Amino acid sequence: MDPYKYRPSSAYNSTHWTTNSGAPVWNNNHSVTVGARGPVLLEDYQLVEKIAQFDRERIPERVVHARGASAKGFFEVTHDVSGLSCADFLRAPGVQTPVIVRFSTVIHERGSPETLRDPRGFAVKFYTREGNWDLVGNNMPVFFVRDGMKFPDMVHALKPNPKNHIQEGWRIADFFSHHPEAMHMFTFLMDDVGVPLNYRHMEGFGVHTYTLINRAGKVTYVKFHWKPECGVKNLLEDEAITVGGSNHSHATQDLYDSIAAGDFPEWKLMVQIMDPSDEFKYDFDPLDVTKTWPEDVFPLQQVGRMVLNKNPDNFFNENEQLAFCPALIVPGIGYSDDKLLQTRIFSYADSQRHRLGPNYLLLPANAPKNPHHDNHHEGFMNFLQRDEEVNYFPSRFDPVRHAERFPENPAVLHGRRERQMIEKENNFAQPGARYRSWDSARQQRFINRIAEVIGDARATQEIRRVWISYLSQADRSLGQKLAAKLQSNGAL
């Protein structure tokens, strides 16, 4: 008998209750007790199994991106980019690839309202014929820190105080007073885009610099952008209170209801490209994740479109157990030396192995849809059916062979081992330019939000003056107006 013919599934539901092992249950309402009033007997396996299973229903919450919603659909190539990448799923216009997407809030907990000010995650898993590609990004094009060494500290500062479990402005103000490179990210987070209307009206960014590699082995730097066809819309403070006051899952519900009604959200995938031979020509480091590439120098070019037309069949299976990792790439797409990306390559997979187990890539939502073969076996929750006798490589008893060679980044690495800041920090030019692009009302809203954070009663005058100094270097009038706001609030 084939043991996998009757793999556990709702398709094989019994008409009566059973235990996990399939034994019939004639009474699913009462435990076995001594007499009608108890005590309960330990031998009641049905009760023990039911309670033990219930006790383990929750897997560890994600450290970040705990609150999220997912949807499924397809990606379709619309423009010929075969000259930039040899990736099979990009081989020609019209080619479609199944995808699953997870949108999320970053810092706050799984049950938190979706109207809180917070970056949003925008993660896309492409189920290609050459394996899965995970494009794991955010709704903001830059990030707080440029080196993965600072990532745990950054998250700790933004998370609730470990003593009282309350997110507090003085901790945020204190930490980022040591990191002037974060000012650019704050011009997004504390701007009107800090609270998206919902997930459909939200941009997505790969954030990092990646590489594209064509058949000839030519390498091109690339940044990925998702542009919503329905436009970008956000919530101001009073609007967020109104929306969130009645429904703390408003964005999840909006995504689900829209797809269920046939109003399928769609995004264009755009890229910016740069020749690596030009990377030292500019006043910023192209691999610095706290910087954007100016669109007048590096114009957006369309690659394809993504349509989400199917809701999850099961929220837990296709959201909570859905796992992304920037390390998952396919031939034709590669990493760059971005320090934060290099850290994420390890960190994400390590987090998923802790959260879901070493075999998390066997779970249906995470497993590749193309034929695959490796010698990884056993371990926790390995449910893959294996009947081979050879689990090593190479072997004359196993016909599996290496795949055909594909182009890889041929860059020659050189330099000494060191812990050092990048040379071109240029922390203030881009945040200043972004601030000046806003109208006066939007500028004032930004100032009010910054003042609220650094005006926290426990933030010191030194911390506030450092922030004023940073933002004055971005724009003199911004620093002056921030100081005036703090003075009017009695915080300076």
Short mmCIF file of C-alpha atoms in Angstrom, two decimals, residues 17 62 70 105 125 155 178 181 193 206 217 228 236 251 285 288 328 341 350 352 357 362 373 399 424 426 441 449:
data_model
loop_
_atom_site.label_atom_id
_atom_site.label_comp_id
_atom_site.label_asym_id
_atom_site.label_seq_id
_atom_site.Cartn_x
_atom_site.Cartn_y
_atom_site.Cartn_z
CA TRP A 17 -14.63 12.05 14.76
CA ARG A 62 8.41 35.97 14.11
CA SER A 70 -0.79 36.70 2.27
CA THR A 105 4.08 45.14 9.71
CA LYS A 125 8.09 34.07 -3.46
CA VAL A 155 15.15 46.00 16.52
CA HIS A 178 24.18 57.39 17.38
CA GLU A 181 22.50 57.40 8.48
CA VAL A 193 3.63 57.16 3.95
CA GLY A 206 13.74 45.15 -2.78
CA GLY A 217 28.34 36.39 -17.69
CA PRO A 228 0.69 49.44 -7.39
CA LEU A 236 -3.14 60.46 8.45
CA ALA A 251 -5.62 45.74 5.80
CA ASP A 285 27.82 54.21 -2.24
CA ASP A 288 24.55 51.53 0.93
CA LEU A 328 16.97 31.96 -2.11
CA LEU A 341 22.06 41.93 2.61
CA ASP A 350 18.49 30.65 10.49
CA GLN A 352 13.08 30.01 9.87
CA GLY A 357 12.32 23.52 12.04
CA LEU A 362 9.41 20.85 2.80
CA HIS A 373 16.93 16.40 -5.43
CA PRO A 399 22.24 8.57 -11.74
CA LYS A 424 31.00 57.71 1.38
CA ASN A 426 26.81 61.27 2.86
CA ALA A 441 1.74 71.12 5.57
CA ARG A 449 5.96 63.37 14.57
#
